[in-house]
Amino acid sequence: MSLVTQINKEKVPQHIAIIMDGNGRWAKKQGENRIYGHYEGVNSVRDVVAAAGEVGVKYITLYAFSTENWNRPKEEVDALMELLVSTITAETPQLNNKNVRLQAIGNLNSLPPACLQELNESIELTSKNTGLTLVLALSYSSKWELISAVKQIAADAKNGLVNIEDITEKNIEQYLCTKHIPDPELMIRTSGEHRISNFLLWQLAYAEFYFTDKLWPDFRKDDLYEAILNYQNRERRFGKTSDQLTQL
Ligand code: IPE
Ligand code: IPE
Ligand code: MG
């Protein structure tokens, strides 16, 4: 039986977050330079976005470039930014065909102007789509996001717009980049690394984590289905006991 048919459509995570890791190592294994791996990684993005849409996932957030990635060699950063622009331009018609809405989170103003312009155009062109929402995390890090949120809350408190005693979880969420996006139920990281690398620290508080040794350019449709199936076999207790859940 194919993997996709084994998925329980009633229990598909509505939001999957992915740390797409291992492009450089994948390229090195082929005797190529790291940039080649990033190019190949785009094919995995296309595949995974299609697969997510097909099984009814509502949101997919892809960690594409972290705040810390600015510290890579300039040639690699430049190549990644160029790849971003060319991919967004080339893929926008396909996103529209597939009813995918593009969004982005991160310190977007730190992106090169051409990149930001393409991104904003594509976000606008796909804004009416009602299927999957594809969120690109670009120049993103969780600590950057939390610092920005704390600064805005402090400013609002100073201006009398927020009452410090009234601050709640829901309230804080309104100051995050993800304010209109539900928290991910499933977080996938490829390439065998078991760390979170400054990704969605708040939003992943109760996510299920799935790690695979596959390098990102090798991660395709069936790998996503395998991760979803693995997720569906877990018991999410949210602090309760297993008995409490079965008594429902
Ligand atoms: C992930 O692959 C892509 C980005 C971080 C932009 P890497 O480039 O981190 O590849 P490895 O981990 O060095 O193999
Ligand atoms: C995390 O991958 C960031 C992205 C996938 C964009 P890295 O390859 O940058 O993470 P570390 O540095 O190995 O933790
Ligand atoms: Mg890496």
Short mmCIF file of C-alpha atoms and ligand atoms in Angstrom, two decimals:
data_model
loop_
_atom_site.label_atom_id
_atom_site.label_comp_id
_atom_site.label_asym_id
_atom_site.label_seq_id
_atom_site.Cartn_x
_atom_site.Cartn_y
_atom_site.Cartn_z
CA MET A 1 0.00 0.00 0.00
CA SER A 2 1.40 3.41 -0.88
CA LEU A 3 2.30 5.66 2.03
CA VAL A 4 -0.16 8.41 1.13
CA THR A 5 -3.14 6.06 1.30
CA GLN A 6 -2.18 5.08 4.85
CA ILE A 7 -2.51 8.66 6.09
CA ASN A 8 -5.58 9.34 8.19
CA LYS A 9 -7.01 12.45 6.54
CA GLU A 10 -8.83 13.37 9.76
CA LYS A 11 -5.57 13.63 11.69
CA VAL A 12 -3.29 15.49 9.31
CA PRO A 13 -1.30 18.20 11.12
CA GLN A 14 -2.62 21.57 10.03
CA HIS A 15 0.84 23.16 10.29
CA ILE A 16 4.20 21.50 9.58
CA ALA A 17 7.48 23.36 10.14
CA ILE A 18 10.65 22.14 8.46
CA ILE A 19 14.33 22.85 9.07
CA MET A 20 15.65 22.08 5.60
CA ASP A 21 19.20 21.05 6.42
CA GLY A 22 22.03 19.24 4.62
CA ASN A 23 22.26 20.93 1.21
CA GLY A 24 25.99 21.57 1.57
CA ARG A 25 26.80 18.00 2.62
CA TRP A 26 24.63 16.61 -0.18
CA ALA A 27 26.60 18.64 -2.74
CA LYS A 28 29.93 17.62 -1.24
CA LYS A 29 28.95 13.96 -1.57
CA GLN A 30 28.45 14.54 -5.31
CA GLY A 31 31.83 16.28 -5.52
CA GLU A 32 30.12 19.62 -6.19
CA ASN A 33 30.21 22.93 -4.37
CA ARG A 34 27.67 23.81 -1.68
CA ILE A 35 25.63 26.10 -3.94
CA TYR A 36 24.74 23.11 -6.13
CA GLY A 37 23.08 21.56 -3.10
CA HIS A 38 20.96 24.64 -2.53
CA TYR A 39 19.76 24.49 -6.15
CA GLU A 40 18.85 20.83 -5.78
CA GLY A 41 17.09 21.65 -2.51
CA VAL A 42 14.56 23.74 -4.47
CA ASN A 43 13.28 20.52 -6.09
CA SER A 44 12.59 19.11 -2.65
CA VAL A 45 10.72 22.29 -1.71
CA ARG A 46 8.52 21.92 -4.81
CA ASP A 47 7.84 18.26 -4.04
CA VAL A 48 7.10 18.76 -0.36
CA VAL A 49 4.81 21.75 -0.98
CA ALA A 50 2.82 19.68 -3.50
CA ALA A 51 2.68 16.71 -1.12
CA ALA A 52 1.52 18.86 1.81
CA GLY A 53 -1.24 20.41 -0.28
CA GLU A 54 -2.40 17.00 -1.51
CA VAL A 55 -3.00 15.61 1.98
CA GLY A 56 -4.71 18.74 3.29
CA VAL A 57 -1.96 20.41 5.35
CA LYS A 58 -2.99 24.05 5.79
CA TYR A 59 0.36 25.68 6.64
CA ILE A 60 3.95 24.72 5.94
CA THR A 61 6.79 26.85 7.29
CA LEU A 62 10.21 26.34 5.72
CA TYR A 63 13.34 27.59 7.45
CA ALA A 64 15.17 28.90 4.39
CA PHE A 65 17.68 31.37 5.84
CA SER A 66 18.47 32.09 9.48
CA THR A 67 19.83 35.21 11.13
CA GLU A 68 23.00 33.22 11.78
CA ASN A 69 23.30 32.24 8.09
CA TRP A 70 24.38 35.84 7.34
CA ASN A 71 27.73 34.76 8.83
CA ARG A 72 28.42 32.33 5.98
CA PRO A 73 30.97 33.20 3.25
CA LYS A 74 29.74 36.11 1.11
CA GLU A 75 29.64 33.99 -2.09
CA GLU A 76 27.27 31.54 -0.45
CA VAL A 77 25.01 34.25 0.99
CA ASP A 78 24.89 36.03 -2.38
CA ALA A 79 24.10 32.78 -4.18
CA LEU A 80 21.32 31.96 -1.73
CA MET A 81 19.75 35.40 -2.19
CA GLU A 82 19.96 35.07 -5.98
CA LEU A 83 18.44 31.62 -5.80
CA LEU A 84 15.65 32.98 -3.68
CA VAL A 85 14.78 35.68 -6.21
CA SER A 86 14.96 33.37 -9.22
CA THR A 87 12.95 30.65 -7.49
CA ILE A 88 10.21 32.98 -6.31
CA THR A 89 9.90 34.52 -9.78
CA ALA A 90 9.84 31.15 -11.53
CA GLU A 91 7.51 29.39 -9.09
CA THR A 92 4.81 32.04 -8.58
CA PRO A 93 2.63 30.86 -11.51
CA GLN A 94 2.83 27.29 -10.17
CA LEU A 95 1.87 28.47 -6.69
CA ASN A 96 -1.19 30.12 -8.21
CA ASN A 97 -2.02 26.96 -10.18
CA LYS A 98 -1.88 24.97 -6.97
CA ASN A 99 -3.87 27.57 -4.99
CA VAL A 100 -0.88 28.12 -2.64
CA ARG A 101 -0.62 31.40 -0.73
CA LEU A 102 2.93 32.63 -0.03
CA GLN A 103 3.89 34.40 3.19
CA ALA A 104 7.19 35.21 4.87
CA ILE A 105 8.43 35.70 8.43
CA GLY A 106 11.71 37.17 9.63
CA ASN A 107 13.67 40.37 9.48
CA LEU A 108 12.61 40.89 5.87
CA ASN A 109 13.97 44.42 5.66
CA SER A 110 17.48 42.97 5.98
CA LEU A 111 17.09 41.14 2.65
CA PRO A 112 18.61 42.68 -0.50
CA PRO A 113 16.04 45.10 -2.05
CA ALA A 114 15.59 43.00 -5.23
CA CYS A 115 14.88 39.97 -3.14
CA LEU A 116 12.37 41.75 -0.95
CA GLN A 117 10.64 43.18 -3.99
CA GLU A 118 10.21 39.76 -5.64
CA LEU A 119 9.03 38.34 -2.37
CA ASN A 120 6.43 41.05 -1.82
CA GLU A 121 5.20 40.75 -5.40
CA SER A 122 4.74 37.03 -5.07
CA ILE A 123 3.03 37.41 -1.69
CA GLU A 124 0.64 39.90 -3.28
CA LEU A 125 0.04 37.78 -6.40
CA THR A 126 -0.82 34.71 -4.34
CA SER A 127 -2.67 36.48 -1.53
CA LYS A 128 -6.15 35.41 -2.67
CA ASN A 129 -5.29 31.70 -2.81
CA THR A 130 -7.21 29.56 -0.34
CA GLY A 131 -5.27 26.26 -0.28
CA LEU A 132 -1.98 25.65 1.47
CA THR A 133 -0.16 28.64 3.02
CA LEU A 134 3.58 28.40 2.40
CA VAL A 135 5.51 30.45 4.95
CA LEU A 136 9.19 31.12 4.21
CA ALA A 137 11.32 31.92 7.26
CA LEU A 138 13.92 34.34 5.87
CA SER A 139 16.53 36.14 7.87
CA TYR A 140 14.58 34.62 10.72
CA SER A 141 15.60 33.59 14.19
CA SER A 142 13.44 33.06 17.19
CA LYS A 143 15.52 35.22 19.50
CA TRP A 144 15.32 38.08 16.98
CA GLU A 145 11.53 37.61 16.86
CA LEU A 146 11.20 37.54 20.65
CA ILE A 147 13.39 40.61 21.09
CA SER A 148 11.22 42.49 18.55
CA ALA A 149 8.09 41.38 20.37
CA VAL A 150 9.40 42.46 23.78
CA LYS A 151 10.37 45.86 22.37
CA GLN A 152 6.89 46.39 20.90
CA ILE A 153 5.16 45.29 24.09
CA ALA A 154 7.34 47.64 26.13
CA ALA A 155 6.57 50.52 23.76
CA ASP A 156 2.82 49.79 23.89
CA ALA A 157 2.95 49.58 27.69
CA LYS A 158 4.75 52.90 27.85
CA ASN A 159 2.10 54.48 25.63
CA GLY A 160 -0.72 53.08 27.75
CA LEU A 161 -1.92 50.66 25.03
CA VAL A 162 -1.09 47.57 27.11
CA ASN A 163 -1.75 46.95 30.76
CA ILE A 164 1.18 44.92 32.13
CA GLU A 165 -1.07 42.92 34.49
CA ASP A 166 -3.24 41.87 31.54
CA ILE A 167 -0.47 40.31 29.43
CA THR A 168 -1.43 36.74 28.47
CA GLU A 169 -0.15 34.02 26.16
CA LYS A 170 -2.66 35.10 23.48
CA ASN A 171 -1.53 38.67 23.94
CA ILE A 172 2.15 37.86 23.40
CA GLU A 173 1.27 35.84 20.29
CA GLN A 174 -0.13 38.99 18.70
CA TYR A 175 3.39 40.46 18.74
CA LEU A 176 5.04 37.51 16.98
CA CYS A 177 5.60 37.21 13.21
CA THR A 178 3.23 34.24 13.27
CA LYS A 179 0.26 36.10 14.76
CA HIS A 180 -2.16 34.87 12.06
CA ILE A 181 -0.68 31.36 11.89
CA PRO A 182 -1.53 28.44 14.22
CA ASP A 183 1.38 26.75 16.03
CA PRO A 184 2.97 23.81 14.17
CA GLU A 185 1.95 20.38 15.43
CA LEU A 186 4.92 18.74 13.67
CA MET A 187 8.51 19.92 13.20
CA ILE A 188 10.79 18.04 10.83
CA ARG A 189 14.56 18.43 10.61
CA THR A 190 16.59 16.69 7.94
CA SER A 191 20.30 15.82 7.84
CA GLY A 192 20.64 14.01 11.16
CA GLU A 193 21.13 17.11 13.30
CA HIS A 194 19.10 17.08 16.51
CA ARG A 195 18.80 20.76 17.29
CA ILE A 196 16.37 23.60 16.82
CA SER A 197 18.86 26.25 15.59
CA ASN A 198 16.87 29.29 16.78
CA PHE A 199 13.66 28.27 14.96
CA LEU A 200 10.16 29.05 16.30
CA LEU A 201 11.07 28.54 19.97
CA TRP A 202 7.72 29.84 21.24
CA GLN A 203 5.56 28.27 18.54
CA LEU A 204 7.13 24.79 18.84
CA ALA A 205 6.45 24.60 22.60
CA TYR A 206 4.23 21.52 22.15
CA ALA A 207 5.14 20.35 18.64
CA GLU A 208 6.09 16.77 17.87
CA PHE A 209 9.67 16.56 16.56
CA TYR A 210 10.69 14.26 13.72
CA PHE A 211 14.32 13.83 12.77
CA THR A 212 15.62 12.06 9.70
CA ASP A 213 19.15 11.40 8.48
CA LYS A 214 18.13 12.19 4.90
CA LEU A 215 19.79 15.31 3.53
CA TRP A 216 17.31 17.95 2.36
CA PRO A 217 17.83 17.43 -1.42
CA ASP A 218 16.93 13.74 -0.90
CA PHE A 219 13.77 14.52 1.09
CA ARG A 220 10.76 14.06 -1.20
CA LYS A 221 7.01 13.37 -1.12
CA ASP A 222 7.17 9.94 0.49
CA ASP A 223 9.50 11.24 3.19
CA LEU A 224 6.90 13.84 4.13
CA TYR A 225 4.20 11.17 4.18
CA GLU A 226 6.41 8.99 6.38
CA ALA A 227 6.84 11.87 8.84
CA ILE A 228 3.07 12.48 8.92
CA LEU A 229 2.41 8.77 9.52
CA ASN A 230 4.93 8.74 12.34
CA TYR A 231 3.20 11.81 13.84
CA GLN A 232 -0.18 10.10 13.60
CA ASN A 233 1.07 7.21 15.72
CA ARG A 234 2.02 9.44 18.65
CA GLU A 235 -0.08 10.29 21.66
CA ARG A 236 -0.13 14.03 22.33
CA ARG A 237 -0.86 14.36 26.02
CA PHE A 238 -0.35 18.08 26.71
CA GLY A 239 0.52 17.34 30.32
CA LYS A 240 -2.39 14.98 30.93
CA THR A 241 -2.20 11.24 31.55
CA SER A 242 -2.82 8.68 28.85
CA ASP A 243 -5.94 7.45 30.73
CA GLN A 244 -7.44 10.92 30.73
CA LEU A 245 -7.16 11.04 26.95
CA THR A 246 -8.83 7.67 26.37
CA GLN A 247 -11.70 8.50 28.75
CA LEU A 248 -12.79 11.34 26.47
C1 IPE B 1 20.49 24.06 4.64
O1 IPE B 1 21.60 23.35 4.21
C2 IPE B 1 20.24 25.32 3.85
C3 IPE B 1 20.55 26.57 4.58
C4 IPE B 1 20.91 26.67 5.83
C5 IPE B 1 20.41 27.80 3.83
P1 IPE B 1 23.06 23.73 4.69
O2 IPE B 1 23.59 24.76 3.77
O3 IPE B 1 23.06 24.09 6.12
O4 IPE B 1 23.82 22.38 4.46
P2 IPE B 1 24.84 21.66 5.47
O5 IPE B 1 24.14 21.53 6.78
O6 IPE B 1 26.05 22.52 5.55
O7 IPE B 1 25.11 20.34 4.84
C1 IPE B 2 19.39 25.92 10.10
O1 IPE B 2 20.39 25.24 9.42
C2 IPE B 2 18.90 27.07 9.28
C3 IPE B 2 18.22 26.72 8.04
C4 IPE B 2 17.88 25.53 7.64
C5 IPE B 2 17.85 27.84 7.22
P1 IPE B 2 21.93 25.52 9.73
O2 IPE B 2 22.70 24.57 8.91
O3 IPE B 2 22.23 26.95 9.55
O4 IPE B 2 22.00 25.16 11.28
P2 IPE B 2 23.24 24.85 12.23
O5 IPE B 2 24.12 26.04 12.19
O6 IPE B 2 23.90 23.62 11.72
O7 IPE B 2 22.61 24.62 13.57
MG MG B 3 23.26 23.04 7.85
#
